XYZ file of C-alpha atoms in Angstrom:
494
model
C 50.912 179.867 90.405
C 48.132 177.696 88.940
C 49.733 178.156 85.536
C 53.425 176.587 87.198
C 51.342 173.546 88.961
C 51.251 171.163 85.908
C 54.683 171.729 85.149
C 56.023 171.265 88.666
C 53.709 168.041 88.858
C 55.372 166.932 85.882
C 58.573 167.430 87.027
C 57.888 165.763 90.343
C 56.571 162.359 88.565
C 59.895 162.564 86.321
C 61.854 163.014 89.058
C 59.801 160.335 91.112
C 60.192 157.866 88.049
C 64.209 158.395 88.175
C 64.276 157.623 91.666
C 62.545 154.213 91.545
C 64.431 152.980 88.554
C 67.958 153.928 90.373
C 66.828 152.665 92.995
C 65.559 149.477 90.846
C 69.060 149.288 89.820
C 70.324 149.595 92.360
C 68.771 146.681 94.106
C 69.546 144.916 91.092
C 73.343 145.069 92.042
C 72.762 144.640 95.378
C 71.300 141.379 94.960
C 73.911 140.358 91.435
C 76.709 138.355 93.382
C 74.280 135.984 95.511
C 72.018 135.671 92.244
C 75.018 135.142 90.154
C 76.047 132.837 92.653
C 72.641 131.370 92.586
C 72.430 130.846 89.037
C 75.982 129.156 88.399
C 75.461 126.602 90.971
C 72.050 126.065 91.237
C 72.025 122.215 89.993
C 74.933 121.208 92.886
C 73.767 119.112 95.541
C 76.942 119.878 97.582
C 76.402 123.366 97.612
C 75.277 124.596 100.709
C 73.475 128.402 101.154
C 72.193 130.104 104.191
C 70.026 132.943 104.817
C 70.633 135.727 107.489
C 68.153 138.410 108.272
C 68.869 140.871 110.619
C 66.423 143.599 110.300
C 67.236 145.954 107.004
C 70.821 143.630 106.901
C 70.386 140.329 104.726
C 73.212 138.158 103.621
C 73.893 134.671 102.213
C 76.561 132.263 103.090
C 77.117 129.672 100.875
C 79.615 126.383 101.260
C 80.610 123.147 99.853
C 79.142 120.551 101.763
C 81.542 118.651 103.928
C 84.462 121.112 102.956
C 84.623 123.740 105.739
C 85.089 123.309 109.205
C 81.679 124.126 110.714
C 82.900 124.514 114.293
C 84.566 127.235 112.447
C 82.001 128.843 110.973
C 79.823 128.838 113.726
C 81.992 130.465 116.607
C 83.813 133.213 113.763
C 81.049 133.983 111.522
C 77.365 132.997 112.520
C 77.609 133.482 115.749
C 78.480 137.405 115.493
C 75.836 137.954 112.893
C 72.978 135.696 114.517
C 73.849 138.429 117.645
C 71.713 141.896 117.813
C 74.115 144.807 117.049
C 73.907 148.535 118.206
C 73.755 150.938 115.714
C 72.800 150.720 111.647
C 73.432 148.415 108.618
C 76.172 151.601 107.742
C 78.209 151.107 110.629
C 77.950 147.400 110.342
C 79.240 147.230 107.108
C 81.978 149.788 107.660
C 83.317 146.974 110.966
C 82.955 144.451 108.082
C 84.704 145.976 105.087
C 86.949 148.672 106.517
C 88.376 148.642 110.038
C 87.668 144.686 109.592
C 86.323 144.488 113.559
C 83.442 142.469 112.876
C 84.305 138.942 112.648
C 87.254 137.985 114.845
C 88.439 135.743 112.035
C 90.527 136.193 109.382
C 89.098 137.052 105.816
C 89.764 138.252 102.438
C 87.585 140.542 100.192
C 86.952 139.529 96.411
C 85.847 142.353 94.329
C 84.543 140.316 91.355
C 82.360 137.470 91.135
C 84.856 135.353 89.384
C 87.139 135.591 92.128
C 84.310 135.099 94.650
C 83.151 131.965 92.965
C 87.173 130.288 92.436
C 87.503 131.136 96.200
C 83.795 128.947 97.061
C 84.937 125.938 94.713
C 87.955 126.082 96.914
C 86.680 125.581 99.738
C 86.113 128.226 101.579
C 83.043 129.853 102.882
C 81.557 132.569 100.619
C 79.763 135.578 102.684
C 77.323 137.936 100.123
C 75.656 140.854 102.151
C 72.760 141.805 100.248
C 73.642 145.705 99.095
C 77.298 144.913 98.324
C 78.858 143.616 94.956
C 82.240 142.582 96.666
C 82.009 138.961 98.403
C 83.911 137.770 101.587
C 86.174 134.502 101.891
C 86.722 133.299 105.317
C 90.151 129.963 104.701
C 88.044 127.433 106.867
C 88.793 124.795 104.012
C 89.139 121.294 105.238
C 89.841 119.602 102.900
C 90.242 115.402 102.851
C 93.837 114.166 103.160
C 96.119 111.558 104.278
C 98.118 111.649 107.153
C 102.001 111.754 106.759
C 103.142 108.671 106.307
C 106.538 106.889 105.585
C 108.123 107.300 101.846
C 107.157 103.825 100.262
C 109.331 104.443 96.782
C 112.158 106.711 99.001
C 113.374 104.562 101.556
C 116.176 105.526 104.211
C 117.618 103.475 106.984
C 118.755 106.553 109.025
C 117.110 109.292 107.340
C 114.189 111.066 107.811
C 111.050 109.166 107.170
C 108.154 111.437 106.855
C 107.088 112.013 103.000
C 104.831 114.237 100.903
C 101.237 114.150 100.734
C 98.781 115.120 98.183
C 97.780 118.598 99.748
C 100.259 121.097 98.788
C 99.961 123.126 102.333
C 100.721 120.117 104.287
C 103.758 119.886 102.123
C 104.897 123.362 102.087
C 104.497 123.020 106.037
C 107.200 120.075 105.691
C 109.792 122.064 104.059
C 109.299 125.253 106.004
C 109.970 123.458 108.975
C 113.431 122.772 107.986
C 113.976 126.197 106.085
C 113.739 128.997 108.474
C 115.209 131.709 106.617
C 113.987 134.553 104.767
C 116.139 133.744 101.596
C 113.017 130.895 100.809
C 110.780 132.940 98.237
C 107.648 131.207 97.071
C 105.419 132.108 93.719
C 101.964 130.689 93.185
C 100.842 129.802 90.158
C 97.174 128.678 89.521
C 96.936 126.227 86.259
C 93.755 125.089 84.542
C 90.707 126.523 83.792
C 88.976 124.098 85.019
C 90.848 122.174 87.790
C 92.642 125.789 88.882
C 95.331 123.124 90.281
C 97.714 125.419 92.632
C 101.576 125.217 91.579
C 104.438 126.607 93.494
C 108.305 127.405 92.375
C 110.489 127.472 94.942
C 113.596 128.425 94.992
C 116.452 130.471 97.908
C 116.893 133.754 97.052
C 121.104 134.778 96.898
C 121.827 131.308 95.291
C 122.819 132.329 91.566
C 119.386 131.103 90.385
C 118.313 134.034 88.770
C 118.046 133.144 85.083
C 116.774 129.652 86.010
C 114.054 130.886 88.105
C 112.530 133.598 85.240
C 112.469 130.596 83.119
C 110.765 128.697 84.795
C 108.173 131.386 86.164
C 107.671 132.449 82.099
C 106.881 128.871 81.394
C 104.442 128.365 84.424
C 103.200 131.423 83.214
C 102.444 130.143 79.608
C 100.684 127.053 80.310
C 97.147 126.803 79.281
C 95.514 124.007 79.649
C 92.289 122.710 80.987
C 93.110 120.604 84.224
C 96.314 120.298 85.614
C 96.385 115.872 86.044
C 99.783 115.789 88.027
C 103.471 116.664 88.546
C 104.026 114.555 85.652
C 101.650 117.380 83.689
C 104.237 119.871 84.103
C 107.033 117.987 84.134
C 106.700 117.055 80.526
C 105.021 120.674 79.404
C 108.307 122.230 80.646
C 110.377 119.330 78.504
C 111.575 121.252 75.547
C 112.930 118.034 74.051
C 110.447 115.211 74.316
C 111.846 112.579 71.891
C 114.551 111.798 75.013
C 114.050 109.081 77.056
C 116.435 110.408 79.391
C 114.278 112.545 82.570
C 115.316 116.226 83.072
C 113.573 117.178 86.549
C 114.211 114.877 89.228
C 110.730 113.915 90.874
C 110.425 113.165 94.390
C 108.152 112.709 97.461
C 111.252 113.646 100.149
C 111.046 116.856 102.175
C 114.678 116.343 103.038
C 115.545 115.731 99.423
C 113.684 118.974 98.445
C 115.391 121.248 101.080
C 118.875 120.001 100.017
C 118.483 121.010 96.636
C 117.236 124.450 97.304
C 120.099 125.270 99.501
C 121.833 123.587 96.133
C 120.855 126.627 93.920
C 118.092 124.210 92.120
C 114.244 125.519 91.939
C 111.738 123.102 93.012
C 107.826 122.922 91.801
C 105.317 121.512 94.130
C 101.833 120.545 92.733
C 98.515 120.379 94.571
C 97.351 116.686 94.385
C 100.174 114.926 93.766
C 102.897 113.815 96.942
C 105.389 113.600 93.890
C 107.512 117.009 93.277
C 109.974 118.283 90.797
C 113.503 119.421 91.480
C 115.679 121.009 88.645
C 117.838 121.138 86.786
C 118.870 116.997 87.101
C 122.042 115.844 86.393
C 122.321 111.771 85.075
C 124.328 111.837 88.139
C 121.362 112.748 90.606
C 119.510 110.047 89.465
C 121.736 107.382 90.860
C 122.612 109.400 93.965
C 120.633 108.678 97.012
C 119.416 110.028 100.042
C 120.885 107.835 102.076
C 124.776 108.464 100.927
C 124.066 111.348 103.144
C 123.036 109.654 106.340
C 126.159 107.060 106.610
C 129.793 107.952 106.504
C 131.570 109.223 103.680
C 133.421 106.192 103.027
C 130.477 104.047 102.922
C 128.523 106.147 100.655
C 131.098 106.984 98.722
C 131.616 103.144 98.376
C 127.879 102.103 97.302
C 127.632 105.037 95.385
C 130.643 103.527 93.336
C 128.729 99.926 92.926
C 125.688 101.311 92.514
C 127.303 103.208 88.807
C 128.515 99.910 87.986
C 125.713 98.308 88.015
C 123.723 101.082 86.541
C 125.886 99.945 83.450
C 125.428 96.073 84.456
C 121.618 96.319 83.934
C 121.953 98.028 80.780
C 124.126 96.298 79.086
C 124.468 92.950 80.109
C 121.939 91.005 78.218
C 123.010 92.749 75.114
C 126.452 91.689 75.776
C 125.735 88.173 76.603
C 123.673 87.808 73.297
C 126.385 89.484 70.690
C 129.088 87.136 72.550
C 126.902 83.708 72.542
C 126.114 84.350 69.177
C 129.280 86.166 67.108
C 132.019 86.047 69.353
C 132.225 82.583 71.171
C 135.925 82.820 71.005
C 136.219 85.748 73.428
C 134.727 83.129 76.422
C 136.760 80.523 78.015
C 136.406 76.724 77.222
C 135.352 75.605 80.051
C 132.589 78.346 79.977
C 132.028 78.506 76.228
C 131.243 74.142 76.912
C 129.043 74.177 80.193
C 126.960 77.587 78.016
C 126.771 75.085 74.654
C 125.567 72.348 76.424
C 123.083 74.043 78.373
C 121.685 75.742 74.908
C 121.512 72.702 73.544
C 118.125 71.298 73.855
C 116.632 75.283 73.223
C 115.256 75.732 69.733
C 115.486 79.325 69.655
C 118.119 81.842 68.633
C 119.399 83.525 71.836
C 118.080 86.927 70.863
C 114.627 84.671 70.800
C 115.351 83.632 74.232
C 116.616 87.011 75.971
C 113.209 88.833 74.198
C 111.295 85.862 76.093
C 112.731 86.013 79.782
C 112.953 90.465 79.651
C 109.275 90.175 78.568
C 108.491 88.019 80.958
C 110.699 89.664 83.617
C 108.243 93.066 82.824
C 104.866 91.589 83.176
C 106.124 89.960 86.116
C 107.160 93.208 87.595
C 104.181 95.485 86.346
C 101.608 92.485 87.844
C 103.919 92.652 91.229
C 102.931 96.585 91.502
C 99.304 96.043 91.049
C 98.663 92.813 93.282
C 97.556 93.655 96.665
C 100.714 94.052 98.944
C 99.606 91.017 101.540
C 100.034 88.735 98.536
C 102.316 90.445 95.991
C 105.993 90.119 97.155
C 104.887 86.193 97.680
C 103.609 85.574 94.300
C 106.224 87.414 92.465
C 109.163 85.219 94.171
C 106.969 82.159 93.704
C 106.086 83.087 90.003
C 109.563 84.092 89.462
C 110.801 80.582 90.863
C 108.014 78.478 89.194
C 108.489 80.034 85.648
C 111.994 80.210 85.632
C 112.848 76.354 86.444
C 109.753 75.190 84.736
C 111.376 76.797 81.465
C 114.766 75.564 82.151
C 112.992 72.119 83.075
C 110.998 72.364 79.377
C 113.930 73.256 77.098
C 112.241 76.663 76.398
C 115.475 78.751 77.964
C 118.715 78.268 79.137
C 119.679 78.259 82.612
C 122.218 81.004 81.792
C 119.667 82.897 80.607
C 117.741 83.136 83.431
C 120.632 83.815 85.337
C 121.818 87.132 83.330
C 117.836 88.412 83.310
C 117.656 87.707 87.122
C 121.160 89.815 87.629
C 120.199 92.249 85.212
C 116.563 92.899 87.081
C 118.272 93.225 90.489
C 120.682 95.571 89.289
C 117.990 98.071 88.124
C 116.798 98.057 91.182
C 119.678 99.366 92.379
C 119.077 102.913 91.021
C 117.066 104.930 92.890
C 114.389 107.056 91.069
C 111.918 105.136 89.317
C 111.898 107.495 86.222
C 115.738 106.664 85.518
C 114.708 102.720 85.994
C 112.409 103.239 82.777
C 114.906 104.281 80.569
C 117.338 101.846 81.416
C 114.174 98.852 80.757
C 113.624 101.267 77.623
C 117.072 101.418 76.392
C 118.115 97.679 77.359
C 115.870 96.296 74.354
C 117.017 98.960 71.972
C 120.605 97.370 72.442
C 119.214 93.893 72.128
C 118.038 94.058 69.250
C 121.418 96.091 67.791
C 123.742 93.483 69.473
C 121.353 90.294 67.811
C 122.092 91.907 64.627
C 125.709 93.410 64.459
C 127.500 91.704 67.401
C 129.372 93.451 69.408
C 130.369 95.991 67.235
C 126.675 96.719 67.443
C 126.466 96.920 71.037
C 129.621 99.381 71.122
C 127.562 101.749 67.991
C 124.694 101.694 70.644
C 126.250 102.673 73.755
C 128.386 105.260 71.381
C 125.005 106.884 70.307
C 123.910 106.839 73.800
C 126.991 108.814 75.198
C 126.654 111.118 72.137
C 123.154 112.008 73.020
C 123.623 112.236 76.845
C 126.198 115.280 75.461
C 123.795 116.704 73.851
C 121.259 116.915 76.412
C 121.060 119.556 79.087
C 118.368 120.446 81.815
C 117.670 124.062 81.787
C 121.047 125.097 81.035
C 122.872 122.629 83.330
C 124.665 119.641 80.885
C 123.334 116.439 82.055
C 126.751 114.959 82.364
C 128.019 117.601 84.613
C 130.275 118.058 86.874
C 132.173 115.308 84.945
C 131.645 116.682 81.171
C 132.495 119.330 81.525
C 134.885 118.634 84.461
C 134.053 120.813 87.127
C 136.509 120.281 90.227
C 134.814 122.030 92.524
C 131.312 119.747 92.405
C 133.549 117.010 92.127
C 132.924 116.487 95.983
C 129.581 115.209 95.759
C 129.726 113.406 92.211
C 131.863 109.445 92.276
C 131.934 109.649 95.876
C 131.080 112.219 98.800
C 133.638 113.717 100.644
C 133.061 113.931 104.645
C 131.150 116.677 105.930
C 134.465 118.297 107.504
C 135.750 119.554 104.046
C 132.825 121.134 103.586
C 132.625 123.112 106.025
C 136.337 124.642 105.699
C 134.471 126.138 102.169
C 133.157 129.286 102.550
């Protein structure tokens, strides 16, 4: 027996050794997450992270300061730990993680510390019990935001007047309200490795969306990119043909607008951050539509609608036309006119192409320092710039008084559109034909709006022609293209 005792000793210090270096380990993992979490965040001030003890049951909760509802944490979460408990740290953790009796809250389990740590920076409240690897989320994020407020760039007489926001729940909450169908399917997509900016595609299920919806969800899938700055982000990563000027997702900050175009068979994209959001595919047609043709009656939509594509074409093209005339093609006005214009140019040294570069120029900073001066003083010093510059030119020989008038009429009328991404183009495209007509008349200006029409063919927004329903002519969306037909002859359509 003697002979056995240093072997058995042996074996009992090996053994003994094991034991303490599993359990070692083991403690090592126990204690990982909360280190890990420790380590990665150790230099924020805004970080918050709290200490429980409760006998043999330790745990840290950690939060961003001033991001969590307290009053939340306090009645769901500290409040049943801080209170003594019957039983062991086994049957605690088995309320916690399985039958999920402990905390009469709401919570979701992260298994990896990546996932723990996206879910902190968040803002919600991170729970790591000392002896477990998997940390706990409880959604009391509350986060800063505006209140809903009216649309500033979207306004309706008798419409709706409630508008996006910048949190992307609020917003979700707004169309929801007036979707209450099963049919609405939302994906989330998180973009950015850095921002981890939260984008969702919406679209009704049943609405012959299928192909358009898998492209988009492959190309939200593909993005990689650092931070996510804005809807405008993805609305020009998902352009497959940048060199247009022409817009192919239709941005706005309506609910109403949204919701319409779902039940449409169109996808939308909402971005966290941003109260601007992305419809598609866009027609050139949606552009100059407006929410309010669908608050009046027919006929008077249908009517303003009409103006409102004439002078689309009125802001484009009419200083280009009044330059190739007044300079190659006096003949075409009448005397009278062609007389009171001549002796109004008279005393203006410079070539008319001179003078309508001048006055659009001067028309654009005008416009760009209008957005930017505070609004108690803006609309005031715009009219009185406007009025002051205008006549002192006139009064100084540097323009003509026609002049002004065509750049006045030619700024209204691009007002007259509706989305502020179509308004650039038309500003864009307006000197590109100024500078044609100065130089080849009005053969020039006809080449120009030529190329123009031959490039709108060309174009199409994620399958969808951007002339359609006119090219190609499609009779049946014919009833909400020119005009809008009254709400009666829609519903006799199945």
């Amino acid at each position: 027996m003697l002979y056995f005792l240093p072997f058995i000793c042996r074996r009992s210090c090996i053994i003994w050794v094991i034991l303490e270096k599993a359990t070692t380990k083991k403690e090592a993992q126990d204690m990982a997450l909360t280190e890990w979490i420790s380590e990665r965040l150790q230099q924020r001030p805004d970080i918050i992270a709290q200490r429980i003890e409760q006998g043999q049951f330790v745990c840290t909760i950690f939060y961003l300061l001033d991001a969590i509802d307290l009053e939340m944490l306090q009645t769901h979460v500290l409040r049943p730990m801080m209170r003594s408990f019957s039983g062991n740290v086994e049957q605690l953790l088995a309320s916690i993680y399985q039958t999920r009796t402990f905390f009469p809250t709401t919570y979701f389990i992260k298994h990896t510390p990546e996932e723990s740590l996206d879910g902190l920076l968040c803002g919600h409240a991170l729970l790591c019990i000392s002896g477990q690897t998997a940390g706990i989320l409880f959604p009391f994020a509350a986060p800063a935001k505006r209140d809903i407020s009216v649309s500033e760039n979207e306004k309706t007489i008798r419409g709706p007047k409630e508008s996006f926001v910048e949190d992307i729940w609020t917003n979700l909450s707004l169309i929801r309200q007036r979707i209450k169908s099963e049919n609405l399917v939302i994906e989330q997509f998180i973009i950015g490795s850095e921002s981890h900016t939260i984008v969702m595609l919406l679209y009704m299920k049943g609405h012959d969306n299928g192909e358009l919806v898998n492209t988009f969800r492959a190309k939200l899938q593909s993005i990689q990119a650092v931070r996510v700055p804005g809807s405008s982000f993805i609305e020009e990563v998902l352009d497959d043909r940048l060199s247009s000027p022409f817009p192919k997702m239709l941005n706005t900050e309506r609910p109403d607008v949204v919701t319409s175009s779902l039940f449409e068979g169109r996808v939308a994209i909402l971005t966290d951050g941003t109260p601007n959001n992305l419809i598609a595919p866009a027609t050139l047609l949606a552009f100059v539509q407006s929410p309010e043709d669908y608050y009046q009656r027919y006929f008077f939509s249908s009517w303003i609608r009409i103006l409102r594509y004439f002078f689309f074409g009125v802001s484009l093209i009419l200083p280009s036309a009044y330059v190739a005339i007044t300079t190659y093609h006096p003949e075409m006005l009448p005397y009278n006119m062609l007389i009171s214009l001549a002796a109004s140019r008279d005393i203006v040294p410079f070539p008319a192409i001179l003078e309508a570069l001048m006055m659009e120029i001067a028309f654009e900073v005008m416009r760009e320092a209008g957005q930017r001066i505070p609004t108690t003083m803006g609309q005031t010093i715009s009219i009185v710039g406007a009025i002051v510059i205008g006549d002192a030119a006139v009064q100084a020989g540097i323009v003509s008084a026609p002049m002004v008038i065509i750049v006045a009429l030619t700024g209204i009328s691009s007002f007259v559109v509706p989305h502020f991404s179509m308004t650039l183009t038309i500003r864009f495209l307006r000197f590109a034909l100024l500078m044609i007509s100065a130089m080849f008349g009005l053969l020039g200006l006809l080449i120009g709006v030529f190329l123009i029409y031959i490039h709108l063919l060309s174009l199409d927004s994620f399958g969808t022609p951007y002339l359609s329903p006119l090219i190609p002519y499609k009779s049946e969306d014919m009833k909400d293209a020119v005009g809008r037909f009254p709400w009666t002859f829609w519903l006799r359509k199945k």
